Structure formats: structure tokens, C-alpha cells
Coordinates of C-alpha atoms (C1' of nucleotides) in Angstrom, one line a residue:
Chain A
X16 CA 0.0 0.0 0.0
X17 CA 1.5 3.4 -1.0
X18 CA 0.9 6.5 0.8
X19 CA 1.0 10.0 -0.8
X20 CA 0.3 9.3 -4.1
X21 CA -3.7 10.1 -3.3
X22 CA -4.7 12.8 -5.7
X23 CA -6.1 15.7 -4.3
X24 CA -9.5 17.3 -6.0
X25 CA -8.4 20.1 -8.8
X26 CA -9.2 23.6 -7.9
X27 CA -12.0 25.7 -9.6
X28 CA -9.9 27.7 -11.9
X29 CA -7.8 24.8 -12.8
X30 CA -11.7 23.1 -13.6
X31 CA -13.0 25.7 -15.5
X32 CA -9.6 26.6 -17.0
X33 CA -10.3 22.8 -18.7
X34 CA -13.2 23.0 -19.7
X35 CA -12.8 26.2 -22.0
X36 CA -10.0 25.0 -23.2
X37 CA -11.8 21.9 -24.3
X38 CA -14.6 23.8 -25.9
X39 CA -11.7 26.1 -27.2
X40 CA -9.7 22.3 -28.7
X41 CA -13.1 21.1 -29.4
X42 CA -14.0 23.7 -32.2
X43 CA -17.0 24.9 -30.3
X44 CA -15.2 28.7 -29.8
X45 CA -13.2 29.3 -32.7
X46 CA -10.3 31.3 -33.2
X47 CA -11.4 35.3 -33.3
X48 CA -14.1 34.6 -31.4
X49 CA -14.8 36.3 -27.7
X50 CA -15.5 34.4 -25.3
X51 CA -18.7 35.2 -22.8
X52 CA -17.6 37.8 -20.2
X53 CA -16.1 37.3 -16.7
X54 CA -19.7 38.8 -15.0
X55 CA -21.6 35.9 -17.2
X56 CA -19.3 32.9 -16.7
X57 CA -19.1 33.6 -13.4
X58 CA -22.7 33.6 -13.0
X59 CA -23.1 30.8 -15.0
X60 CA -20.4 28.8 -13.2
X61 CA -21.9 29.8 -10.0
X62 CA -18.0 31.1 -8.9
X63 CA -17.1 34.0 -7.7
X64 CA -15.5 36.4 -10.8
X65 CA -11.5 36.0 -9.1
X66 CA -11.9 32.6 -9.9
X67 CA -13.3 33.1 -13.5
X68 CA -10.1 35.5 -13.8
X69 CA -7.8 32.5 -12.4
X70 CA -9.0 30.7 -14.9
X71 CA -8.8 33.2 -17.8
X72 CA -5.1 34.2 -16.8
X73 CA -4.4 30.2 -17.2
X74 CA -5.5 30.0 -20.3
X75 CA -3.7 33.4 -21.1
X76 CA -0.4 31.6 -19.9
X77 CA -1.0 29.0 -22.2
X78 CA -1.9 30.9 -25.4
X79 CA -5.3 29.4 -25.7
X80 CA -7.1 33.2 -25.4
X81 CA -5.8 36.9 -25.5
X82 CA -7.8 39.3 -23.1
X83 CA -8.3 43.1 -24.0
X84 CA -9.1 45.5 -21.6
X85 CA -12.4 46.8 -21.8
X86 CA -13.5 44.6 -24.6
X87 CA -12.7 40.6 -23.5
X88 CA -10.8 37.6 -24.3
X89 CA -10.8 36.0 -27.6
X90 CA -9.4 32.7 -28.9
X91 CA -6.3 33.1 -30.5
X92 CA -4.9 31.0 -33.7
X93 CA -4.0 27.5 -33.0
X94 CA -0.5 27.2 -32.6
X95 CA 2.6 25.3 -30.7
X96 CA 1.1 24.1 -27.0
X97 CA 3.2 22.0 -24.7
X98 CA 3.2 18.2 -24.4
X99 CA 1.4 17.2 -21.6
X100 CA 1.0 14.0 -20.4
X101 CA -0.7 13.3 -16.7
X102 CA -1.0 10.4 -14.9
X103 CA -4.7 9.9 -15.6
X104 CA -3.7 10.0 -19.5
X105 CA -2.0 6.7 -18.9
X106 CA -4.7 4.7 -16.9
X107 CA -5.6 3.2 -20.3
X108 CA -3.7 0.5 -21.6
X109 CA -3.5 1.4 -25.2
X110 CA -1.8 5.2 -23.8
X111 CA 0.6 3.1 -22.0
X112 CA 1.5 0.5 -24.8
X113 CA 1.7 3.6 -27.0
X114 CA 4.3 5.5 -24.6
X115 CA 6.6 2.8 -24.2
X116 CA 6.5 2.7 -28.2
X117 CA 7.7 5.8 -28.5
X118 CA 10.7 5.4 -25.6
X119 CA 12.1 2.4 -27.4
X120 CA 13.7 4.1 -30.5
X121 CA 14.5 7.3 -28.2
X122 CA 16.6 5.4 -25.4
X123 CA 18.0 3.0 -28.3
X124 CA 19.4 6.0 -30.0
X125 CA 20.4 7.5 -26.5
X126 CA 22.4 5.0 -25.4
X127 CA 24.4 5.1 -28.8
X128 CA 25.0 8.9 -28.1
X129 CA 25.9 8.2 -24.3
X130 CA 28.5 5.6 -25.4
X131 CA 29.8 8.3 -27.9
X132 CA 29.8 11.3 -25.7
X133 CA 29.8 10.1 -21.9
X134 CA 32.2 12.1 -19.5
X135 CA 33.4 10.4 -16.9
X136 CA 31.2 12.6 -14.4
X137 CA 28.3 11.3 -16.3
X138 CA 29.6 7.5 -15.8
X139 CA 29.7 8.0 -11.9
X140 CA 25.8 8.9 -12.1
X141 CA 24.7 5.9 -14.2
X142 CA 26.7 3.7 -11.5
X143 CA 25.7 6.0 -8.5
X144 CA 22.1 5.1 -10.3
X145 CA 22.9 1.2 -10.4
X146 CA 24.3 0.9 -6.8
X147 CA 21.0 2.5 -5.6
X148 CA 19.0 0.2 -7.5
X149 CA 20.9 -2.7 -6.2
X150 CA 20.5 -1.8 -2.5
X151 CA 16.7 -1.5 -3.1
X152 CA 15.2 -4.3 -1.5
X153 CA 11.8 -4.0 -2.9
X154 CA 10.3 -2.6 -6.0
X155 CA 9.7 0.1 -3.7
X156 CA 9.3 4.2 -4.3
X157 CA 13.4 3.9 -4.1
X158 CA 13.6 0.9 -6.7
X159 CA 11.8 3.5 -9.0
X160 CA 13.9 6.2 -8.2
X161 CA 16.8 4.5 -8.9
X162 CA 15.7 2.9 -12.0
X163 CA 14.3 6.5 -13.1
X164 CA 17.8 8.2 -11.9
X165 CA 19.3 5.3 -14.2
X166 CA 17.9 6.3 -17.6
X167 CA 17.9 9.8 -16.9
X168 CA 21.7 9.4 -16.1
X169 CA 22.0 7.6 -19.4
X170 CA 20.1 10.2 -21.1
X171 CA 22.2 13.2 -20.0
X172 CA 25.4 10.8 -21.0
X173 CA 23.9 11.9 -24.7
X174 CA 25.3 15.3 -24.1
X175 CA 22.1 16.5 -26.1
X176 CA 19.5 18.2 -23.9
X177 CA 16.9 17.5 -25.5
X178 CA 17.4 14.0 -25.1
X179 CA 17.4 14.5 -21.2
X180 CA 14.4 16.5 -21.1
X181 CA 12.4 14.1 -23.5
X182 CA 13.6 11.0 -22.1
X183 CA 13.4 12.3 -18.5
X184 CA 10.1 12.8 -19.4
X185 CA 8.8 9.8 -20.5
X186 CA 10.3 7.3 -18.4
X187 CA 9.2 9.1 -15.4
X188 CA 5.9 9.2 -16.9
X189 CA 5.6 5.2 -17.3
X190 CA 7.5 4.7 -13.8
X191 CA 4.4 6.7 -12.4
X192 CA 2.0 4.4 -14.5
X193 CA 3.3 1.0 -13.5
X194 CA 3.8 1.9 -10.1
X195 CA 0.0 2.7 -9.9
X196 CA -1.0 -0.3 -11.8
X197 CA 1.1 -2.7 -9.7
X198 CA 0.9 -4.3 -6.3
X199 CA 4.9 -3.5 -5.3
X200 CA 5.4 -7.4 -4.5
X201 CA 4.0 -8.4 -8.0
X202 CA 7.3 -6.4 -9.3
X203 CA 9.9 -7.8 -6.9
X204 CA 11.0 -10.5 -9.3
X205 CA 11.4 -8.2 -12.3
X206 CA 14.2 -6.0 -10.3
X207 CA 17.1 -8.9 -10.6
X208 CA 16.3 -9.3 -14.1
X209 CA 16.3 -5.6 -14.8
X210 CA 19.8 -5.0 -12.8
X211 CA 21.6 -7.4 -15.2
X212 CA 20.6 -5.9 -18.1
X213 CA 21.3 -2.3 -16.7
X214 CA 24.6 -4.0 -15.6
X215 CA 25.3 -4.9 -19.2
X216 CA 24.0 -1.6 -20.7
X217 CA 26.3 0.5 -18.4
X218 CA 29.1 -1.7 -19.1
X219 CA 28.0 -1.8 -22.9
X220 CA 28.2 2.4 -22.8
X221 CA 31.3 2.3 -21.5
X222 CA 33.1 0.6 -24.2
X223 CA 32.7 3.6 -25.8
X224 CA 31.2 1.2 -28.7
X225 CA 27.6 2.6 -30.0
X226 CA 25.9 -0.4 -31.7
X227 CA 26.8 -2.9 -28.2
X228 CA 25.3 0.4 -26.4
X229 CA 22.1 0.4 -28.7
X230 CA 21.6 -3.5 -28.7
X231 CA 21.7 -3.5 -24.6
X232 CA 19.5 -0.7 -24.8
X233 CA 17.5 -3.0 -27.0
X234 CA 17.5 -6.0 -24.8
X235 CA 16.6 -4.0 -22.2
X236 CA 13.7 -2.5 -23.5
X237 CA 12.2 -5.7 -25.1
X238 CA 12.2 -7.2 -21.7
X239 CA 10.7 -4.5 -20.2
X240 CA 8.0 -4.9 -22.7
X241 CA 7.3 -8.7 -22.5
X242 CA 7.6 -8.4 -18.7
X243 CA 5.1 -5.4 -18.9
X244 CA 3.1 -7.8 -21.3
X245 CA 3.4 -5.2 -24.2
X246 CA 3.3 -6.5 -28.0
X247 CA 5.5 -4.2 -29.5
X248 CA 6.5 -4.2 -33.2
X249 CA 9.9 -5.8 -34.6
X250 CA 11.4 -5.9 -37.6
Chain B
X1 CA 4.7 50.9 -39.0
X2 CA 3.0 47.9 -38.3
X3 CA -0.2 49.4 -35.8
X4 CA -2.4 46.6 -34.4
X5 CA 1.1 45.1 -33.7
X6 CA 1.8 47.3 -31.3
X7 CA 3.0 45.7 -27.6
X8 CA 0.4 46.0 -24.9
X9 CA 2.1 46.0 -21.8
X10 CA 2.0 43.0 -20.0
X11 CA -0.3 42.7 -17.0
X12 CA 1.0 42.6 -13.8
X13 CA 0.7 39.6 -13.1
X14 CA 2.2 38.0 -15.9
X15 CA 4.8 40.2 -15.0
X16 CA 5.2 38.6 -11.7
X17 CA 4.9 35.0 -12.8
X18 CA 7.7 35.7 -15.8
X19 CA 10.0 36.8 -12.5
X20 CA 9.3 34.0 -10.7
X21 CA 9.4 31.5 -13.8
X22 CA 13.0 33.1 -13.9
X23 CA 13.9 32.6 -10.2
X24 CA 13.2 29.1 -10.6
X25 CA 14.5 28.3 -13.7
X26 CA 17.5 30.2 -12.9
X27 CA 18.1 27.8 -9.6
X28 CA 17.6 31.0 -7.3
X29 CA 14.6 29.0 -6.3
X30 CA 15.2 25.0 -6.1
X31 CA 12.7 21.8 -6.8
X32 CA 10.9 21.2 -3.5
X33 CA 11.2 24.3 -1.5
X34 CA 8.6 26.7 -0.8
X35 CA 7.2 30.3 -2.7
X36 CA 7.4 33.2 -0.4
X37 CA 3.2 33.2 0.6
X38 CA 1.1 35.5 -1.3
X39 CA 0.7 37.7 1.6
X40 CA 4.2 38.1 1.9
X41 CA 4.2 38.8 -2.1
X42 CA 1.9 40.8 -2.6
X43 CA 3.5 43.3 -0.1
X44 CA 7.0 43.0 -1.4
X45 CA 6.0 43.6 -5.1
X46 CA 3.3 46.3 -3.9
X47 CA 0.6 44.4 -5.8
X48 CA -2.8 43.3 -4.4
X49 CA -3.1 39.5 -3.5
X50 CA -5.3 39.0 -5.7
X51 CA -2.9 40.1 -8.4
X52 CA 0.0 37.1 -6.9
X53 CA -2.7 34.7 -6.9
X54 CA -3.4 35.1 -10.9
X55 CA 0.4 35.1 -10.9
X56 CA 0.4 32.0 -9.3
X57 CA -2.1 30.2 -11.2
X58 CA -0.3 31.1 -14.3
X59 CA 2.7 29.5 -13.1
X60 CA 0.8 26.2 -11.8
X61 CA -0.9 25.6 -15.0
X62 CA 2.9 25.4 -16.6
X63 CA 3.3 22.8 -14.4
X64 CA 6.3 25.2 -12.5
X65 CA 4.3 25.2 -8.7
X66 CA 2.2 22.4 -6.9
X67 CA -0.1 24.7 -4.3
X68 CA -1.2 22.9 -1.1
X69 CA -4.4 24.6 0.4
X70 CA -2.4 26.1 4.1
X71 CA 0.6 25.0 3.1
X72 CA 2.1 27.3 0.5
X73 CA 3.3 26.6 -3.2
X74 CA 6.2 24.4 -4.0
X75 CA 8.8 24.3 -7.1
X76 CA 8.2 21.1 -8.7
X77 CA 10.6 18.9 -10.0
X78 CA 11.8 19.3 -13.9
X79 CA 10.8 15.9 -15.5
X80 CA 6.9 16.5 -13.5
X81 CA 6.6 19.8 -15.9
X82 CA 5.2 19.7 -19.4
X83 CA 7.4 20.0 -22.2
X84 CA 8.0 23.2 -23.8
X85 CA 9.9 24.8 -26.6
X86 CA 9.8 28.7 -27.2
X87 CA 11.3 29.5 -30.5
X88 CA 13.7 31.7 -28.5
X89 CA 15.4 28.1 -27.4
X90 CA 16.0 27.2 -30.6
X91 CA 18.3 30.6 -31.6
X92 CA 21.3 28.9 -30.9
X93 CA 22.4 26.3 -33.3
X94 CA 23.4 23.8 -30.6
X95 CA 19.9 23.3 -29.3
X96 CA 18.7 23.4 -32.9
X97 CA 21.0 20.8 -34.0
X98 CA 20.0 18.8 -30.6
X99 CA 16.5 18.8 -31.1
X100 CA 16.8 18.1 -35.4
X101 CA 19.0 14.9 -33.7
X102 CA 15.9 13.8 -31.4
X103 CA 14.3 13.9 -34.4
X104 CA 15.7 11.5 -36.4
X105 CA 15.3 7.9 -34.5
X106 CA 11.6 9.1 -33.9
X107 CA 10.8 9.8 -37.5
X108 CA 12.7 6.8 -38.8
X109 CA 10.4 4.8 -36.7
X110 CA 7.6 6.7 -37.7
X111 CA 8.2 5.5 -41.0
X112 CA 8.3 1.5 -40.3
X113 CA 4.9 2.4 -37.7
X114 CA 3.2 4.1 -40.8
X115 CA 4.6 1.4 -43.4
X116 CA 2.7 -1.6 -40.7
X117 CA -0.5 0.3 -40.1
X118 CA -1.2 2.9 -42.2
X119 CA -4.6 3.4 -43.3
X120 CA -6.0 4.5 -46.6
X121 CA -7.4 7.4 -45.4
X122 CA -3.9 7.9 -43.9
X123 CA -2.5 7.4 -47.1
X124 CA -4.9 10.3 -48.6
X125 CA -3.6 12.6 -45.8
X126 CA 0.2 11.9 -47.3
X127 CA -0.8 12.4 -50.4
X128 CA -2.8 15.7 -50.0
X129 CA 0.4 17.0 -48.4
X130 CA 2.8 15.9 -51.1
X131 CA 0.6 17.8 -53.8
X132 CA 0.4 21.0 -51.3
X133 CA 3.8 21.0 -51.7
X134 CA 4.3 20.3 -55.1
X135 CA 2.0 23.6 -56.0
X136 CA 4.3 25.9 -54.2
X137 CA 6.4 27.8 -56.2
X138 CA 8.5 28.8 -53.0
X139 CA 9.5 27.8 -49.4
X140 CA 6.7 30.0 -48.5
X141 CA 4.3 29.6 -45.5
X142 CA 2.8 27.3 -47.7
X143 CA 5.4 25.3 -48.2
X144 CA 6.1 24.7 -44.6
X145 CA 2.8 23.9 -43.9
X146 CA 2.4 21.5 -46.3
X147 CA 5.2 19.8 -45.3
X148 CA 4.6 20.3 -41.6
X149 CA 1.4 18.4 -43.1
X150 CA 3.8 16.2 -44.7
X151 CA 5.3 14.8 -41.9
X152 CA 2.8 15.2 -39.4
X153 CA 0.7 12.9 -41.7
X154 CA 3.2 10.1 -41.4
X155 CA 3.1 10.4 -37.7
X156 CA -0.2 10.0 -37.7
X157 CA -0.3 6.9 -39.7
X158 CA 1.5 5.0 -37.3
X159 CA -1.7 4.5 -35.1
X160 CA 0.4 5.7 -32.0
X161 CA -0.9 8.9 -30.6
X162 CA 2.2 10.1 -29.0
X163 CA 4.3 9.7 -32.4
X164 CA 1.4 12.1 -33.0
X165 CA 2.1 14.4 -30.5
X166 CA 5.5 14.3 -29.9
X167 CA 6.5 14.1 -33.9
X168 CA 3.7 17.3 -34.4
X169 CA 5.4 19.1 -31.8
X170 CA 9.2 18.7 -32.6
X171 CA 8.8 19.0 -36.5
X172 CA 6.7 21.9 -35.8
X173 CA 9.3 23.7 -33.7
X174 CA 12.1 22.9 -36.6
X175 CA 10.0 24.5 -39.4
X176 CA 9.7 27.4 -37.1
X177 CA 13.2 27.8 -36.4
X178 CA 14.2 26.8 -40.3
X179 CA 11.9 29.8 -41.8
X180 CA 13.0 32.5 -38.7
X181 CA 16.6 31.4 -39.4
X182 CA 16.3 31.6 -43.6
X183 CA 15.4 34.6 -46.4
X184 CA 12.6 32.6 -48.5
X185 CA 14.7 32.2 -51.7
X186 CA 17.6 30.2 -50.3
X187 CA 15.5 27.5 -49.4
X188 CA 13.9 27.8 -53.0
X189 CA 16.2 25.2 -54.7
X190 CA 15.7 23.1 -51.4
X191 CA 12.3 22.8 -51.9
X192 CA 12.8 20.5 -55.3
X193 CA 15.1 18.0 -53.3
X194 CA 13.1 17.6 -50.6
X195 CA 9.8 16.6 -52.8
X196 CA 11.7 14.1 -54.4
X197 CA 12.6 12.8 -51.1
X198 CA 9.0 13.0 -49.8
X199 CA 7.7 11.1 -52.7
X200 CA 10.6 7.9 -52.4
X201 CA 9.1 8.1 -48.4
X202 CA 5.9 8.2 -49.7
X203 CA 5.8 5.2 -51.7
X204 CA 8.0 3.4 -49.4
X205 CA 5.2 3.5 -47.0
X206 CA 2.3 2.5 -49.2
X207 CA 4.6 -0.6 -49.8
X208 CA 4.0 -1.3 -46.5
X209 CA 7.1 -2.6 -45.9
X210 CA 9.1 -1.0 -42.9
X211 CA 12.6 -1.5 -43.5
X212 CA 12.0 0.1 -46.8
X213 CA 10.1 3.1 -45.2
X214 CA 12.9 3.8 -42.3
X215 CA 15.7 3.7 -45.1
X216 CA 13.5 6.4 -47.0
X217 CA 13.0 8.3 -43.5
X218 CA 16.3 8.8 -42.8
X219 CA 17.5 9.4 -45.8
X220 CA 15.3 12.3 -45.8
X221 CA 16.6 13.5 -42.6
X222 CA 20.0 13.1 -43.0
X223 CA 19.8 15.1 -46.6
X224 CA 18.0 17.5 -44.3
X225 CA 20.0 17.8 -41.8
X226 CA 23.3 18.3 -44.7
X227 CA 21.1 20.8 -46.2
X228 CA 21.3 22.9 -43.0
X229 CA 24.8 22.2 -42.4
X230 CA 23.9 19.8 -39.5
X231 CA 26.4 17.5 -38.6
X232 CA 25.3 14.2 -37.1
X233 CA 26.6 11.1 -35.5
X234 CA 26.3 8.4 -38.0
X235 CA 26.5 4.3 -37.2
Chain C
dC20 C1' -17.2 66.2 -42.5
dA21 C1' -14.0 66.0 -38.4
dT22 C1' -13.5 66.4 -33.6
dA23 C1' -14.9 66.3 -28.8
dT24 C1' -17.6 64.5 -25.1
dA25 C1' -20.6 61.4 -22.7
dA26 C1' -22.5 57.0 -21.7
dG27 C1' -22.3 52.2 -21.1
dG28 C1' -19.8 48.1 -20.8
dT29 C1' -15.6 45.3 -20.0
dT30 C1' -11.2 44.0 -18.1
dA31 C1' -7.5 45.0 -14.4
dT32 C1' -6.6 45.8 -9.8
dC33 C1' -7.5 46.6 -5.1
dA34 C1' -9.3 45.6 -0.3
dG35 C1' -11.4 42.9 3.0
dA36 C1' -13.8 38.9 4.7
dC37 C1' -14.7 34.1 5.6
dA38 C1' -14.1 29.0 4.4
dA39 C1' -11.1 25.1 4.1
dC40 C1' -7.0 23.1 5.1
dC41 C1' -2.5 22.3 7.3
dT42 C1' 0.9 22.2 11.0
dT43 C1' 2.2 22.6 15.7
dA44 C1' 1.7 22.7 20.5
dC45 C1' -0.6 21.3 24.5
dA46 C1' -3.8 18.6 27.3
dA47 C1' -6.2 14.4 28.5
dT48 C1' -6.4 9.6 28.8
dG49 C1' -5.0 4.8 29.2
Chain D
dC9 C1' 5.3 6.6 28.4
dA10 C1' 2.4 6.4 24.1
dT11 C1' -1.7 7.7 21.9
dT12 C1' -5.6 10.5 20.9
dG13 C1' -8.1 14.8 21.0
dT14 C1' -8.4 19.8 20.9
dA15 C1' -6.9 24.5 20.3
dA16 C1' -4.3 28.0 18.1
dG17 C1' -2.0 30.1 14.4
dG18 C1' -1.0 30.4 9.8
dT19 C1' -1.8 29.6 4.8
dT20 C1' -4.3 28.9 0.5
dG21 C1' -9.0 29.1 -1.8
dT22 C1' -13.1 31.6 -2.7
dC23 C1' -16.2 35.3 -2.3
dT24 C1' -18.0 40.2 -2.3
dG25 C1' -17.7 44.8 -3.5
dA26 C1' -15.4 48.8 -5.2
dT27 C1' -12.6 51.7 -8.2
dA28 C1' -9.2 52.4 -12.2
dA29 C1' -8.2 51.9 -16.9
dC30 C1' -9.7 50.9 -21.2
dC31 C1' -12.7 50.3 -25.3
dT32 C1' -16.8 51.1 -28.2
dT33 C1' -20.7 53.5 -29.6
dA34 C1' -23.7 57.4 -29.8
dT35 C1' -24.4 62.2 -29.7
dA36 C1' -23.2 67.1 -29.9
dT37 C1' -20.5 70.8 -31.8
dG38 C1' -17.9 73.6 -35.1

DNA sequence: CATATAAGGTTATCAGACAACCTTACAATG
DNA sequence: CATTGTAAGGTTGTCTGATAACCTTATATG
């Protein structure tokens, strides 16, 4: 049983914030168009109007709506928006299945970078990252730290930040998912397995030789999937 | 004179969430500690606490700050934050060169993804953007988004939502940074190459046969990525 | 016709109050 | 001594009401 992962209950701008923006995504207020004003959603919301302007200064932030003063806020032109992925996103196992898709060819490629371009700095955190992992009795909130603090650590090996920011992403996205999907002592027997192969992946990105790096990477990965019970494509 | 163009000075508190986005991305603030509290704010700044609250809101929708109701707001940790890519990132050629290098492994495997499960309709999609392009006569806006279209297309044919997402959102970013970094007619004799190259990618994907699609994929990249003077690691 | 002013409406900010929640300290109980 | 309950103090969340700043439209004036 794991304590402190219960969610707590959004907050009201955060609520309504969503839901415009969904109408906004949705195509049911379209770009140019003004949206109602803060007296009339906040009637119709049954809030107070600080909260409708909470809500309205989120959506600001995020580029959904541009407010004038003394006339209102309109919908602006689609354009770039962050990738967001919460937890929630990931209850469903096609999401999941499709995530860990995406990692494979993006921690494949990484650990070729990492075995090109690792410092020796970067070396002591993947094997900081592995001792951890070992000492973890459990597939516990540590187990999961470490195993996170491992890929990141390979990630940043790249010496591309991008990679670390996408990567460090992702996996700490899936971590979050199986660890709410799974009992902890359902994962116990997956954590020797998984130590070898980070074992041979570290030792495999130390040689300094890129395709060894990508195949352990590779390995690695696969099992993941078939231990996860994930069908993934090969070829 | 461009009117209608003209900066409205930003509110205040946008203004106050930009300075604190910069505390904490700047390390003055760290992961995990505490904001100052609003009260506390909104009489150092001189604002009303309204005004920090707005502030605050903006900066927990970009997934900066976690609030706890009688607690305070807390930094969160990087990887728990959306991802996001201004166009200001990508000025410097390092991080342009980083990200066109993500790229690469997640549109190659695009390409064997689209070659497996592509739809007809999908097909359509790629096809519609391929004749977009070919009409026109310059690396215009139309151009880009056609092959924005292009490649988003392919992304979406592999039936995986986040090769969607991500692919849409990093391709996206490169056009962007291609057309602010390039007068329209040197990319002009560009434009021919990289038809040609669409179409082989094309057809390599209605072959449905993967291996045949990722060799098409990258070598569209890698011509890409010569065509901007990119060098990458090859293996 | 062009310019100035007034009126009405909307967003931006301010101030103050109370609700809900959290943390800490202290008292009561077994 | 350990555990439970309660009170106090502080913080965020929401509400109410007011004024400032801005915008648009209508009307008056030269």
C-alpha cells in the first residue's frame, strides 16, 4: 500500500480553465471569437468572478485566449502548446503500450549517443544510479527512483538536452503508471532481471562502442515490454 | 509601422509570474522548496493578493508550482513539468542541432509504424500534403505547412498517438526555427530536393514494408539535416 | 465632414472577509 | 510513556464589492 500518491481534487480555476480550453480544442469557440464575459461565466459557473479570472489568466499563460481590456478575451490561432502527459492520461492500456512505443527508438538511439559522448562525471551517475538500484530491497518508491535516476543518467550521457528533457520525461511518466498499476510485490521479481541488463547496458556504454550500447539498450527494453506484457513491433 | 502590432504591456501579473518562472529556472529557487506566501508577495512587489494569486495560477498551469491549500506553493521537480519549446530556445544552433538529432530515431520509426498500419485514409492525408507542396512555387508559409502536413501525416499513420504528439510538436518547432533562421529564396532550390525525397518516403510507406520506409526516412533527414549544415553522429 | 464628449460596458486591480485546510503545540487519557 | 483529541495560528481558496483603466458607440459641436 502506498501513501502519498492520493490525488487531491483540482481547484476551480484549474476546472473551468479545462473545460474552456476543451470547448476552445473542441472547435466549439473558434479562433477570433470572444469568449462570454467574466460577469456571465461567473454567474453561469456559479463562482465568484476572481476565480473566472484565475481561470482566464491560465488559459492566457497558455496561449489558448488573449484578453483586452475593456472589450474581452478571444481565442487566439492554434498554434505550438506544450506536451502534456498526466498520470490519468496513462490509466488506459492502449496510452501506456503507445508511450513505451515511443521510448524504445528514443533510449535505443540515446544509449548510442551516451557511449559516444559520456564524461566520466556522467559514468559515476549511471553507477551512483545502479548501486541505488541494487541496495533496493523492494520494487519500492526507491527501486523507482533509482531505475528513473538510471535512464535519466543515461540520457544526459547523450550530451544532447533534449534528449534528457524528452527522455526524462517519459520514463518518469511510465514509472508513475506501473507503479499505480502494480501491487509492489508483483514487481519484486522483475528487479534482478532488470539490474543485469542495466549491468550490461552501463558496461555496454562504457566501451565507448555505440551499436553494443544500442543493442543492450534494446534487450533491455524488449524485456521490459514482454515483462510489462506489451506486444510491440519488430522488424 | 505595423499598428495593431503594437506591444500592450504586459499585466501585472504576468509580469510577476515571468519573474518568478526566472527565479526558478534560474536555480535562485530549487525543486521542493517553498514560494514566499502571497501575503508576503503581494506586499513586497506592492501588488494586491489578488494580483500574486493570478500570478500563481499562471505558473501552476505550466506545471512550475504544486499549491497545497495552508501549506504554500512548492517548485516542482523538472521531469513533472510539461514539455515546452519557445522559439527563443532554438536561436542557438546547438539546441537546434539537438532537437533536429531527437528527431531523427523518432521519425525513422515513424516510417516503419506508418509502413505496418497505415490506413487508406492515412495514405490520402500523405498524399494531399505531397501535392500542397508540389503547387508551391517557394519555401513559403505554404510550403512549410504543407510539409509540416507532410510529416505530421506520417506520424499519424502509425496509429500511435504520441508519435502524433510528440513528432507534431518537434517538427513543428524545426519548421519554425528553419523559416525565422532563412530569407525565402535560399531555401527555394531546397524545396525540389526535398519533394523528391518525400515522394521515395511516400511510396516506401504504401509498400508497406518497414525496412524500406525507415531507409527512406532517414535518408530524408540526414539530406535535411546536410542541407542545414547539420552534422550528425552516424552508425 | 471632423473632432470632442458622454455613456455604457468590459477587463485590471484593489481591499477585505470568511471557508477550508494544514501544522504545531498542548492537554487528557490509558 | 504512548496515543488521541483539541486548540491556536498560519496559509491557501473563494467570495464580495469597489474603483481604475480601457474600449466602443452614440451624440453634440464647429
Amino acid at each position: 500500500m502506498e501513501f502519498g500518491q492520493i490525488r487531491r481534487s483540482e481547484q476551480l480555476p484549474a476546472r473551468i480553465a479545462a473545460q474552456i480550453a476543451r470547448d476552445i480544442t473542441e472547435g466549439r469557440i473558434r479562433p477570433g471569437e470572444k469568449l462570454p464575459t467574466e460577469h456571465f461565466l461567473a454567474k453561469a459557473l456559479g463562482v465568484s468572478r476572481s476565480v473566472v479570472r484565475e481561470a482566464i489568466a491560465q488559459l492566457r499563460n497558455e496561449g489558448l485566449v488573449e484578453t483586452r481590456q475593456g472589450v474581452g478575451a478571444f481565442v487566439t490561432e492554434p498554434h505550438a502548446r506544450p506536451i502534456r502527459i498526466e498520470q490519468d492520461d496513462l490509466a488506459n492500456r492502449q496510452s501506456f503500450r503507445d508511450l513505451f512505443q515511443l521510448r524504445v527508438p528514443l533510449e535505443i538511439e540515446a544509449a548510442g549517443l551516451a557511449a559516444l559522448h559520456h564524461t566520466p562525471d556522467d559514468l559515476q551517475r549511471i553507477d551512483e544510479a545502479l548501486a541505488s538500484m541494487s541496495g533496493a530491497e523492494k520494487w519500492t518508491a526507491e527501486g523507482i527512483v533509482a531505475d528513473l535516476a538510471f535512464h535519466r543518467a543515461v540520457a544526459a550521457a547523450t550530451g544532447n538536452e533534449y534528449f534528457a528533457v524528452f527522455i526524462g520525461f517519459i520514463a518518469e511518466r511510465i514509472s508513475l503508471a506501473i507503479n499505480a498499476a502494480r501491487a509492489a510485490a508483483v514487481l519484486e521479481e522483475i528487479v534482478e532481471v532488470t539490474i543485469k541488463e542495466h549491468v550490461v547496458l552501463r558496461d555496454a556504454i562504457a566501451s565507448r562502442d555505440p551499436r553494443r550500447a544500442r543493442e543492450a539498450m534494446k534487450m533491455h527494453l524488449l524485456g521490459a515490454a514482454r515483462r510489462l506484457d506489451l506486444t510491440l513491433e519488430s522488424y
